[in-house]
Coordinates of C-alpha atoms in Angstrom, one line a residue:
Chain A
M1 CA 21.7 55.1 145.1
E2 CA 19.6 53.1 147.4
A3 CA 18.2 50.2 145.3
Y4 CA 14.4 50.1 145.0
S5 CA 13.2 46.7 146.0
A6 CA 9.6 47.2 147.1
G7 CA 7.9 45.7 144.1
P8 CA 7.8 46.5 140.4
L9 CA 9.9 49.5 139.5
L10 CA 7.6 50.4 136.6
E11 CA 4.2 49.0 136.1
L12 CA 1.7 49.6 133.3
N13 CA -1.6 48.3 134.6
K14 CA -4.2 48.3 131.8
A15 CA -3.1 51.8 130.9
V16 CA -5.0 53.2 127.9
P17 CA -3.2 56.2 126.6
S18 CA -5.1 59.1 125.1
F19 CA -4.8 59.0 121.3
E20 CA -5.1 62.8 120.9
D21 CA -2.3 63.3 123.4
S22 CA 0.1 60.7 122.2
G23 CA -0.8 59.1 118.9
L24 CA -0.4 55.7 120.6
P25 CA -3.2 53.2 119.9
P26 CA -5.9 53.6 122.5
V27 CA -5.7 50.1 123.7
S28 CA -4.7 48.6 127.1
F29 CA -1.0 48.5 127.9
S30 CA 0.2 46.1 130.7
M31 CA 3.6 45.1 131.8
K32 CA 5.9 45.1 134.8
L33 CA 9.6 45.9 135.0
M34 CA 11.4 44.8 138.2
P35 CA 14.6 46.4 139.5
G36 CA 17.6 45.1 137.6
E37 CA 15.6 43.9 134.7
C38 CA 16.3 44.8 131.1
M39 CA 13.3 44.8 128.7
I40 CA 13.5 45.1 125.0
V41 CA 10.6 47.0 123.3
E42 CA 10.6 46.7 119.5
A43 CA 9.0 49.7 117.8
R44 CA 9.3 50.3 114.1
D45 CA 8.1 53.9 114.4
P46 CA 10.6 56.1 116.3
S47 CA 8.0 58.7 117.2
R48 CA 5.8 55.9 118.7
A49 CA 8.8 54.7 120.7
T50 CA 9.3 58.2 122.0
M51 CA 5.7 58.4 123.0
F52 CA 5.9 55.0 124.7
A53 CA 8.8 56.3 126.7
D54 CA 6.7 59.4 127.6
L55 CA 3.9 57.0 128.7
C56 CA 6.3 55.3 131.1
S57 CA 7.4 58.7 132.4
G58 CA 3.9 59.8 133.2
M59 CA 3.8 62.3 130.4
V60 CA 0.8 60.9 128.5
E61 CA -2.7 61.4 129.7
L62 CA -4.6 58.1 130.3
E63 CA -8.1 57.2 129.3
S64 CA -8.1 54.5 131.9
G65 CA -5.8 52.3 133.9
Q66 CA -2.6 53.4 135.6
V67 CA 1.1 53.7 135.2
S68 CA 3.2 53.5 138.4
F69 CA 6.9 54.2 138.9
M70 CA 8.6 53.1 142.2
G71 CA 5.1 52.2 143.5
L72 CA 3.7 55.7 142.9
D73 CA 0.9 56.3 140.4
W74 CA 1.9 59.2 138.1
A75 CA -1.7 60.4 138.0
N76 CA -1.8 60.9 141.8
L77 CA 1.2 63.1 142.1
Q78 CA 1.5 66.9 142.3
D79 CA 3.8 68.8 140.0
R80 CA 6.7 69.0 142.4
E81 CA 6.5 65.2 143.2
L82 CA 6.2 64.4 139.5
N83 CA 9.3 66.4 138.7
A84 CA 11.3 64.9 141.6
L85 CA 10.3 61.4 140.4
R86 CA 11.2 62.1 136.8
G87 CA 14.6 63.3 138.0
R88 CA 15.3 59.6 138.7
I89 CA 14.9 58.6 135.0
G90 CA 17.8 58.6 132.6
R91 CA 16.7 58.9 129.0
I92 CA 18.1 58.8 125.5
T93 CA 15.6 60.1 123.1
R94 CA 15.3 60.7 119.4
R95 CA 13.4 63.8 120.1
A96 CA 15.5 67.0 120.1
S97 CA 16.8 67.5 123.6
W98 CA 19.7 69.8 123.5
A99 CA 19.2 73.5 124.0
E100 CA 21.2 75.6 121.7
F101 CA 21.8 78.5 124.2
M102 CA 23.5 76.1 126.6
P103 CA 27.0 74.6 126.0
T104 CA 27.1 70.8 125.8
H105 CA 28.9 70.2 129.1
L106 CA 26.2 72.1 131.0
G107 CA 23.5 70.2 129.1
I108 CA 25.1 66.9 130.3
I109 CA 25.1 67.7 134.0
L110 CA 21.9 69.9 133.9
Q111 CA 19.6 67.2 135.3
Q112 CA 21.9 66.4 138.2
L113 CA 22.5 70.1 138.9
H114 CA 18.7 70.6 139.1
H115 CA 17.7 67.5 141.1
T116 CA 20.6 66.9 143.4
T117 CA 23.0 68.7 145.7
R118 CA 26.1 66.9 144.5
S119 CA 29.1 69.2 144.2
L120 CA 30.0 70.6 140.8
D121 CA 33.5 69.0 141.0
D122 CA 31.9 65.6 141.6
L123 CA 29.5 66.0 138.6
V124 CA 32.3 67.2 136.3
A125 CA 34.5 64.2 137.4
E126 CA 31.7 61.8 136.6
A127 CA 30.9 63.5 133.3
V128 CA 34.6 63.3 132.3
R129 CA 34.8 59.6 133.3
R130 CA 31.7 58.7 131.4
S131 CA 32.6 60.7 128.4
E132 CA 35.9 58.9 128.2
S133 CA 34.2 55.5 128.6
F134 CA 32.0 56.4 125.6
G135 CA 35.0 57.2 123.5
L136 CA 35.2 61.0 123.8
P137 CA 38.5 62.7 124.7
G138 CA 36.7 64.7 127.4
V139 CA 33.5 66.6 128.0
P140 CA 32.6 68.7 125.0
T141 CA 32.2 72.4 125.8
V142 CA 31.1 73.6 122.5
S143 CA 27.4 74.2 121.4
P144 CA 25.6 70.9 120.7
S145 CA 25.0 71.9 117.1
L146 CA 28.7 71.9 116.5
L147 CA 29.0 68.2 117.4
S148 CA 28.8 65.4 114.8
D149 CA 25.9 63.0 115.0
T150 CA 28.2 60.3 116.5
D151 CA 29.5 62.6 119.2
L152 CA 25.9 63.8 119.9
T153 CA 24.9 60.2 120.4
R154 CA 27.8 59.7 122.7
V155 CA 27.0 62.7 124.9
S156 CA 23.4 61.6 125.0
C157 CA 24.6 58.3 126.5
V158 CA 26.8 60.1 129.0
R159 CA 23.8 62.3 130.0
A160 CA 21.4 59.4 130.4
F161 CA 23.7 57.3 132.7
M162 CA 24.8 60.3 134.8
G163 CA 23.9 60.1 138.5
Q164 CA 22.8 56.5 138.8
P165 CA 19.2 56.8 137.6
H166 CA 16.6 54.2 138.8
L167 CA 15.0 53.8 135.4
L168 CA 16.6 54.0 132.0
L169 CA 14.5 54.7 128.9
L170 CA 16.8 54.2 126.0
E171 CA 15.8 54.8 122.5
D172 CA 18.4 52.8 120.7
P173 CA 21.6 54.8 120.4
L174 CA 23.3 52.0 118.6
E175 CA 21.3 52.2 115.5
G176 CA 23.5 54.1 113.1
G177 CA 26.0 54.8 115.8
S178 CA 29.6 53.8 115.7
P179 CA 30.5 50.2 116.5
E180 CA 32.9 51.2 119.3
L181 CA 29.9 52.6 121.2
Y182 CA 28.4 49.1 121.5
N183 CA 30.6 47.8 124.3
S184 CA 30.6 50.9 126.4
F185 CA 26.8 51.1 126.0
L186 CA 26.3 47.5 127.1
S187 CA 28.7 47.8 130.0
S188 CA 26.9 50.9 131.2
V189 CA 23.6 49.1 131.0
T190 CA 25.0 46.2 132.9
E191 CA 26.5 48.4 135.6
A192 CA 23.2 50.2 136.0
R193 CA 21.3 46.9 136.3
D194 CA 23.8 45.6 138.8
R195 CA 22.9 48.4 141.2
G196 CA 19.2 47.8 140.8
A197 CA 18.1 50.1 137.9
G198 CA 15.5 49.0 135.4
V199 CA 16.2 49.3 131.7
I200 CA 13.7 49.7 128.8
W201 CA 15.6 49.5 125.6
L202 CA 13.5 50.6 122.7
V203 CA 14.8 49.2 119.4
R204 CA 13.7 49.3 115.7
S205 CA 15.4 46.1 114.7
N206 CA 16.1 43.1 116.8
A207 CA 19.5 42.7 115.3
V208 CA 21.1 45.2 117.7
W209 CA 20.5 43.4 120.9
Q210 CA 21.1 39.8 119.8
S211 CA 24.6 39.6 121.3
Y212 CA 23.2 40.8 124.7
R213 CA 20.2 38.3 124.6
Q214 CA 21.5 36.4 127.7
G215 CA 20.9 39.6 129.7
I216 CA 17.5 40.4 128.3
T217 CA 14.7 39.5 130.7
S218 CA 11.7 40.1 128.4
T219 CA 10.9 41.2 124.8
W220 CA 7.9 43.1 123.7
R221 CA 6.7 44.6 120.4
L222 CA 4.8 47.9 120.2
A223 CA 2.1 47.2 117.7
D224 CA -1.3 48.6 116.7
D225 CA -3.0 46.3 119.2
G226 CA -0.7 47.5 122.1
L227 CA 2.2 45.9 123.8
V228 CA 2.6 42.3 122.6
A229 CA 5.0 39.9 124.4
V230 CA 7.5 38.2 122.1
R231 CA 8.7 34.7 123.0
M232 CA 12.4 34.4 122.9
A233 CA 13.8 31.3 121.4
Chain B
M1 CA -19.2 77.1 77.6
S2 CA -22.4 78.4 79.1
G3 CA -21.3 81.9 79.3
S4 CA -21.1 82.0 83.1
Q5 CA -17.8 82.0 84.9
Q6 CA -17.3 81.6 88.6
T7 CA -14.0 82.4 90.3
G8 CA -12.9 81.2 93.6
G9 CA -13.7 77.9 95.3
P10 CA -16.9 76.1 95.8
N11 CA -20.1 78.0 96.5
L12 CA -19.9 77.5 100.3
P13 CA -18.0 80.3 102.0
S14 CA -16.5 79.2 105.3
D15 CA -16.0 81.5 108.3
D16 CA -12.6 82.6 107.2
E17 CA -13.4 83.2 103.6
P18 CA -14.8 86.4 102.2
D19 CA -18.5 86.1 101.4
L20 CA -17.9 87.0 97.8
I21 CA -19.3 85.2 94.8
L22 CA -18.5 86.7 91.4
Q23 CA -20.9 85.8 88.7
T24 CA -21.2 87.4 85.3
D25 CA -24.2 85.6 84.2
A26 CA -27.2 87.9 84.6
H27 CA -29.6 85.0 84.6
K28 CA -28.1 83.5 87.7
P29 CA -28.3 86.0 90.5
A30 CA -25.5 85.9 93.1
K31 CA -26.4 83.9 96.2
R32 CA -26.8 86.6 98.9
I33 CA -26.0 85.9 102.5
P34 CA -28.7 87.1 104.8
V35 CA -27.8 90.1 106.9
H36 CA -28.3 88.3 110.2
E37 CA -25.9 85.5 109.0
W38 CA -23.3 88.1 108.0
I39 CA -23.6 89.8 111.4
R40 CA -23.4 86.4 113.1
R41 CA -20.1 85.6 111.3
K42 CA -18.5 88.9 112.1
L43 CA -19.5 88.6 115.7
A44 CA -18.0 85.1 115.8
W45 CA -14.8 86.5 114.3
I46 CA -14.6 89.2 116.9
G47 CA -15.4 86.7 119.6
R48 CA -12.6 84.4 118.5
L49 CA -10.2 87.3 118.4
V50 CA -11.1 88.5 121.9
R51 CA -10.9 85.0 123.3
R52 CA -7.4 84.5 121.8
Q53 CA -6.2 87.8 123.2
A54 CA -7.8 87.4 126.6
R55 CA -6.3 83.9 126.9
F56 CA -2.8 85.3 126.7
F57 CA -3.7 88.1 129.1
L58 CA -5.0 85.5 131.6
V59 CA -1.9 83.4 131.1
V60 CA 0.3 86.4 131.8
L61 CA -1.7 87.1 135.0
G62 CA -1.5 83.5 136.2
A63 CA 2.2 83.1 135.3
G64 CA 3.0 86.5 136.8
W65 CA 1.5 85.4 140.1
G66 CA 3.4 82.1 139.8
V67 CA 6.7 83.9 139.3
I68 CA 6.2 86.1 142.4
F69 CA 5.0 83.1 144.5
E70 CA 7.8 80.8 143.5
S71 CA 10.5 83.4 143.8
F72 CA 9.8 83.5 147.6
R73 CA 10.2 79.7 147.9
S74 CA 13.8 78.8 148.8
H75 CA 13.9 75.5 147.0
A76 CA 12.7 77.1 143.8
W77 CA 16.2 78.6 143.6
R78 CA 18.1 75.6 142.6
R79 CA 21.5 75.8 141.0
T80 CA 20.1 75.7 137.4
V81 CA 17.6 78.5 138.2
R82 CA 20.3 80.6 139.8
Y83 CA 22.6 80.0 136.8
E84 CA 19.9 81.0 134.3
F85 CA 19.0 84.1 136.4
V86 CA 22.7 85.3 136.6
T87 CA 23.4 84.5 132.9
T88 CA 20.3 86.3 131.7
M89 CA 20.8 89.3 133.9
N90 CA 24.4 89.7 132.8
N91 CA 23.3 89.5 129.2
I92 CA 20.6 92.1 129.5
I93 CA 22.4 94.6 131.7
G94 CA 25.9 94.0 130.2
G95 CA 24.6 94.2 126.7
G96 CA 22.0 97.0 127.3
V97 CA 24.1 99.5 129.3
S98 CA 25.6 101.2 126.3
A99 CA 22.3 101.2 124.4
S100 CA 20.4 102.7 127.4
L101 CA 23.1 105.3 128.0
F102 CA 23.1 106.3 124.4
A103 CA 19.2 106.4 124.2
G104 CA 19.3 108.5 127.4
M105 CA 21.8 110.9 125.8
L106 CA 19.6 111.3 122.8
T107 CA 16.6 111.9 125.0
G108 CA 18.7 114.5 126.9
V109 CA 19.4 116.4 123.7
A110 CA 16.0 116.0 122.2
A111 CA 13.8 116.5 125.3
V112 CA 15.6 117.7 128.4
S113 CA 17.6 120.5 126.9
Q114 CA 14.6 121.7 124.9
V115 CA 12.4 121.7 128.1
I116 CA 15.1 123.8 129.9
Y117 CA 15.4 126.2 126.9
W118 CA 11.7 126.8 126.3
L119 CA 10.8 127.1 130.0
G120 CA 13.7 129.5 130.5
L121 CA 12.5 131.5 127.5
T122 CA 8.9 131.8 128.7
G123 CA 10.0 132.6 132.2
L124 CA 8.8 129.3 133.7
A125 CA 12.3 128.1 134.7
K126 CA 10.9 127.2 138.2
M127 CA 8.8 124.4 136.6
T128 CA 11.8 122.8 135.0
G129 CA 12.3 120.2 137.7
S130 CA 8.7 119.1 137.9
I131 CA 8.2 118.9 134.1
L132 CA 11.4 116.8 133.7
V133 CA 10.3 114.4 136.4
N134 CA 6.7 114.1 135.1
V135 CA 7.5 113.9 131.4
V136 CA 11.0 112.5 130.9
I137 CA 11.6 110.3 134.0
R138 CA 8.1 109.2 134.7
E139 CA 6.6 108.8 131.2
I140 CA 9.2 108.6 128.5
A141 CA 12.0 106.7 130.3
P142 CA 9.9 103.6 131.2
I143 CA 8.5 103.3 127.7
L144 CA 11.9 103.7 126.0
V145 CA 13.6 101.3 128.4
G146 CA 10.8 98.9 127.8
I147 CA 11.2 99.1 124.0
L148 CA 15.0 98.6 124.4
L149 CA 14.5 95.6 126.6
L150 CA 11.9 94.1 124.3
G151 CA 13.9 94.6 121.2
R152 CA 17.2 93.4 122.6
N153 CA 16.3 90.6 124.9
G154 CA 12.5 90.1 125.0
M155 CA 12.4 89.0 121.4
L156 CA 15.4 86.8 121.9
S157 CA 13.7 85.0 124.8
A158 CA 10.5 84.6 122.7
T159 CA 12.5 83.2 119.8
E160 CA 14.7 80.9 121.9
L161 CA 11.8 79.4 124.0
G162 CA 9.6 79.3 120.9
L163 CA 12.1 77.2 119.0
L164 CA 12.7 75.0 122.1
T165 CA 8.9 74.4 122.3
I166 CA 8.4 73.7 118.6
G167 CA 11.5 71.6 118.5
G168 CA 10.4 69.4 121.4
Q169 CA 13.3 70.3 123.7
V170 CA 10.9 71.7 126.3
R171 CA 9.0 68.3 126.4
S172 CA 12.4 66.5 126.7
M173 CA 13.2 68.7 129.7
Q174 CA 9.9 67.9 131.3
S175 CA 10.4 64.2 130.7
V176 CA 13.4 64.2 133.1
G177 CA 11.7 66.4 135.7
M178 CA 13.0 69.8 134.7
D179 CA 10.0 72.2 134.8
P180 CA 10.4 74.9 132.1
F181 CA 8.5 77.4 134.2
L182 CA 11.0 77.0 137.0
M183 CA 14.0 76.7 134.8
L184 CA 13.3 79.3 132.2
V185 CA 10.4 81.6 132.9
L186 CA 11.1 82.4 136.6
P187 CA 14.8 83.3 136.4
R188 CA 14.4 85.1 133.1
T189 CA 11.5 87.2 134.2
L190 CA 13.2 88.2 137.4
A191 CA 16.4 89.0 135.5
F192 CA 14.4 91.3 133.3
T193 CA 12.9 92.9 136.4
V194 CA 16.2 93.7 137.9
A195 CA 17.5 94.9 134.5
G196 CA 14.5 97.1 133.9
F197 CA 15.2 99.0 137.1
T198 CA 18.9 99.2 136.5
L199 CA 18.7 100.4 132.9
G200 CA 15.8 102.7 133.8
I201 CA 17.9 104.6 136.4
L202 CA 20.9 104.7 134.1
F203 CA 18.7 106.0 131.2
S204 CA 17.2 108.7 133.5
M205 CA 20.6 109.9 134.8
S206 CA 22.1 109.9 131.4
S207 CA 19.2 112.0 129.9
L208 CA 19.3 114.5 132.7
I209 CA 23.1 115.0 132.7
T210 CA 23.2 115.2 128.9
G211 CA 20.3 117.8 128.9
Y212 CA 22.2 119.8 131.5
V213 CA 25.5 119.7 129.6
M214 CA 23.7 120.8 126.4
S215 CA 22.0 123.7 128.2
R216 CA 25.2 124.7 129.9
I217 CA 27.1 124.7 126.7
S218 CA 24.5 126.8 124.9
G219 CA 24.4 129.2 127.9
V220 CA 20.7 128.6 128.8
I221 CA 21.6 127.8 132.4
T222 CA 24.5 128.7 134.5
N223 CA 23.8 126.7 137.7
P224 CA 26.2 124.0 138.7
I225 CA 25.1 120.4 138.0
W226 CA 24.4 119.7 141.7
T227 CA 21.9 122.6 141.9
F228 CA 20.2 121.3 138.7
L229 CA 20.0 117.8 140.1
D230 CA 18.8 119.1 143.4
D231 CA 16.0 121.1 141.7
V232 CA 14.9 117.9 139.9
A233 CA 15.0 115.9 143.2
A234 CA 13.1 118.6 145.0
A235 CA 10.4 118.5 142.3
M236 CA 9.8 114.8 143.0
S237 CA 6.9 114.0 145.3
V238 CA 6.9 111.1 147.8
T239 CA 4.7 109.2 145.3
D240 CA 7.3 109.7 142.6
Y241 CA 9.9 108.0 144.6
A242 CA 7.7 104.9 144.7
V243 CA 6.1 105.1 141.3
I244 CA 9.1 105.7 139.1
P245 CA 11.2 102.7 140.3
L246 CA 8.0 100.6 140.4
K247 CA 7.3 101.5 136.8
F248 CA 10.8 100.4 135.7
I249 CA 10.4 97.2 137.7
M250 CA 7.0 96.4 136.2
V251 CA 8.1 97.2 132.7
G252 CA 11.0 94.8 133.0
F253 CA 8.8 92.2 134.6
V254 CA 6.1 92.2 131.9
V255 CA 8.5 92.3 129.0
G256 CA 10.4 89.3 130.4
L257 CA 7.2 87.4 131.2
G258 CA 5.5 88.3 127.9
G259 CA 8.6 87.2 125.9
C260 CA 9.0 83.9 127.8
L261 CA 5.3 83.0 127.6
T262 CA 5.0 83.9 123.9
G263 CA 7.8 81.4 123.3
L264 CA 6.4 78.7 125.6
T265 CA 2.9 79.0 124.2
A266 CA 4.1 78.5 120.6
T267 CA 2.4 75.6 118.7
N268 CA 3.7 73.3 116.0
E269 CA 2.1 75.7 113.4
D270 CA 4.3 78.5 114.6
S271 CA 7.6 79.6 113.1
L272 CA 9.9 82.7 113.3
R273 CA 7.5 84.4 110.9
T274 CA 4.7 84.2 113.3
L275 CA 6.5 84.3 116.6
L276 CA 8.5 87.5 116.1
P277 CA 5.6 89.8 115.1
R278 CA 3.4 88.3 117.8
G279 CA 6.1 88.7 120.5
F280 CA 6.8 92.3 119.4
S281 CA 3.1 93.4 119.3
R282 CA 2.4 91.8 122.6
G283 CA 5.5 93.3 124.2
M284 CA 4.6 96.8 122.9
L285 CA 1.0 96.5 124.1
I286 CA 2.0 95.4 127.6
V287 CA 4.7 98.1 128.0
M288 CA 2.1 100.7 127.0
M289 CA -0.5 99.2 129.3
V290 CA 1.8 99.4 132.3
S291 CA 2.7 103.0 131.5
V292 CA -0.9 104.0 131.1
L293 CA -2.1 102.1 134.2
F294 CA 0.5 103.8 136.4
S295 CA -0.3 107.2 134.9
L296 CA -4.1 106.8 135.4
D297 CA -4.1 105.8 139.1
L298 CA -1.3 107.9 140.5

């Protein structure tokens, strides 16, 4: 991946999301995420966290303001450009995201198969390597509904980190997950940041990221009055 | 108790409620709705119904053009799209061959052999080929193949995509740049199109051969099968060579497109209880529409 270094990776510039479209408070959201940074966003309501991640991905209509990713305003892009740009986002979401008619291994590499020309062998090798690093014995080939919640969390992590994405929107996979996921998750986050990816880690409770606090560049809280900066002690 | 009883809700009928007020008290006459108001409400109801149906029709037209347009663009055919196309086509054709052949055989027994028998009996055996082409292959086969496609795979697509839409998986796909139209609607519709043609030809051949075999066994005809098939081929006009395959192709196309769009346009208020009947009725309507349109013009 060529690292992006021409300014903020993601920028919310007085973006007021449409309430009807998102359920987010129609107030101004502003923040900047530089390449290599890791930002914590604390959101008590998981559906609101998902919508905030959608806002960052250009999926939410704006009343005013703008949201830019890699210097490009989502609102000014055509469908094809939008999709290509979103292909550079790795995401772990609490919203249902596994299609039942597709086996899990295909679901893991689907985004890469769609957006890149990397060979299948290469993708499978990366999927196996990442699956093992997240504590799986290999890439699951069964239907996603047959996996346990813990394994589904693991494969969601594998999918999000596949293919060196530029931006990671991670709705906390550690909450309720197994403790052994912790180290592999943090090492994957660190690896991604080292190569210039930006990370937005959406959490419900601030307990999960405390041991990684040295690596956190900023902390925010998603409240009724928008995105509020939280001072770190 | 005053002696009056009123059933139902408050005395303010909404658009969707029947304008019915039951009162037993003779001293309090029922509040009547003026005729013009009643007409206005009925017209509004018809208007809503027409708007809803027309909306789907317009969506089908737009998406149909989109499928044709995108299918000629090389970079629409990414690996994921090719995978979905091949998988769907294998499912439809592989799973539908036996059903189509069997339905063709039944049609052969019920229609083809009867046509041969009665035309032979009335001395109109020369018309056998043209009647078989016009009735069985041109009219019955596309409709029956359409119904088979709709029941076996069209409803499955409507349900699968509907559940993905309601469950949020479609939005999740969009959020990482995978367009559901390109990933699901385009390949599935084209797979249905190819399958419609393939199964239609198999159905037609199966019905003709079964009809011939039945007639031969009962002694109604004595010609060899090649002569019989040659008679049928000779009865086909140049237009038939274009219209019959086109009809099979169109039926597959609209069944696939209708099923996918019914699923993708599902709302949070939908469930299998609403999706399945809607998908089936829409599918039947568009199959019949295609059949009628081709019969009217050509």
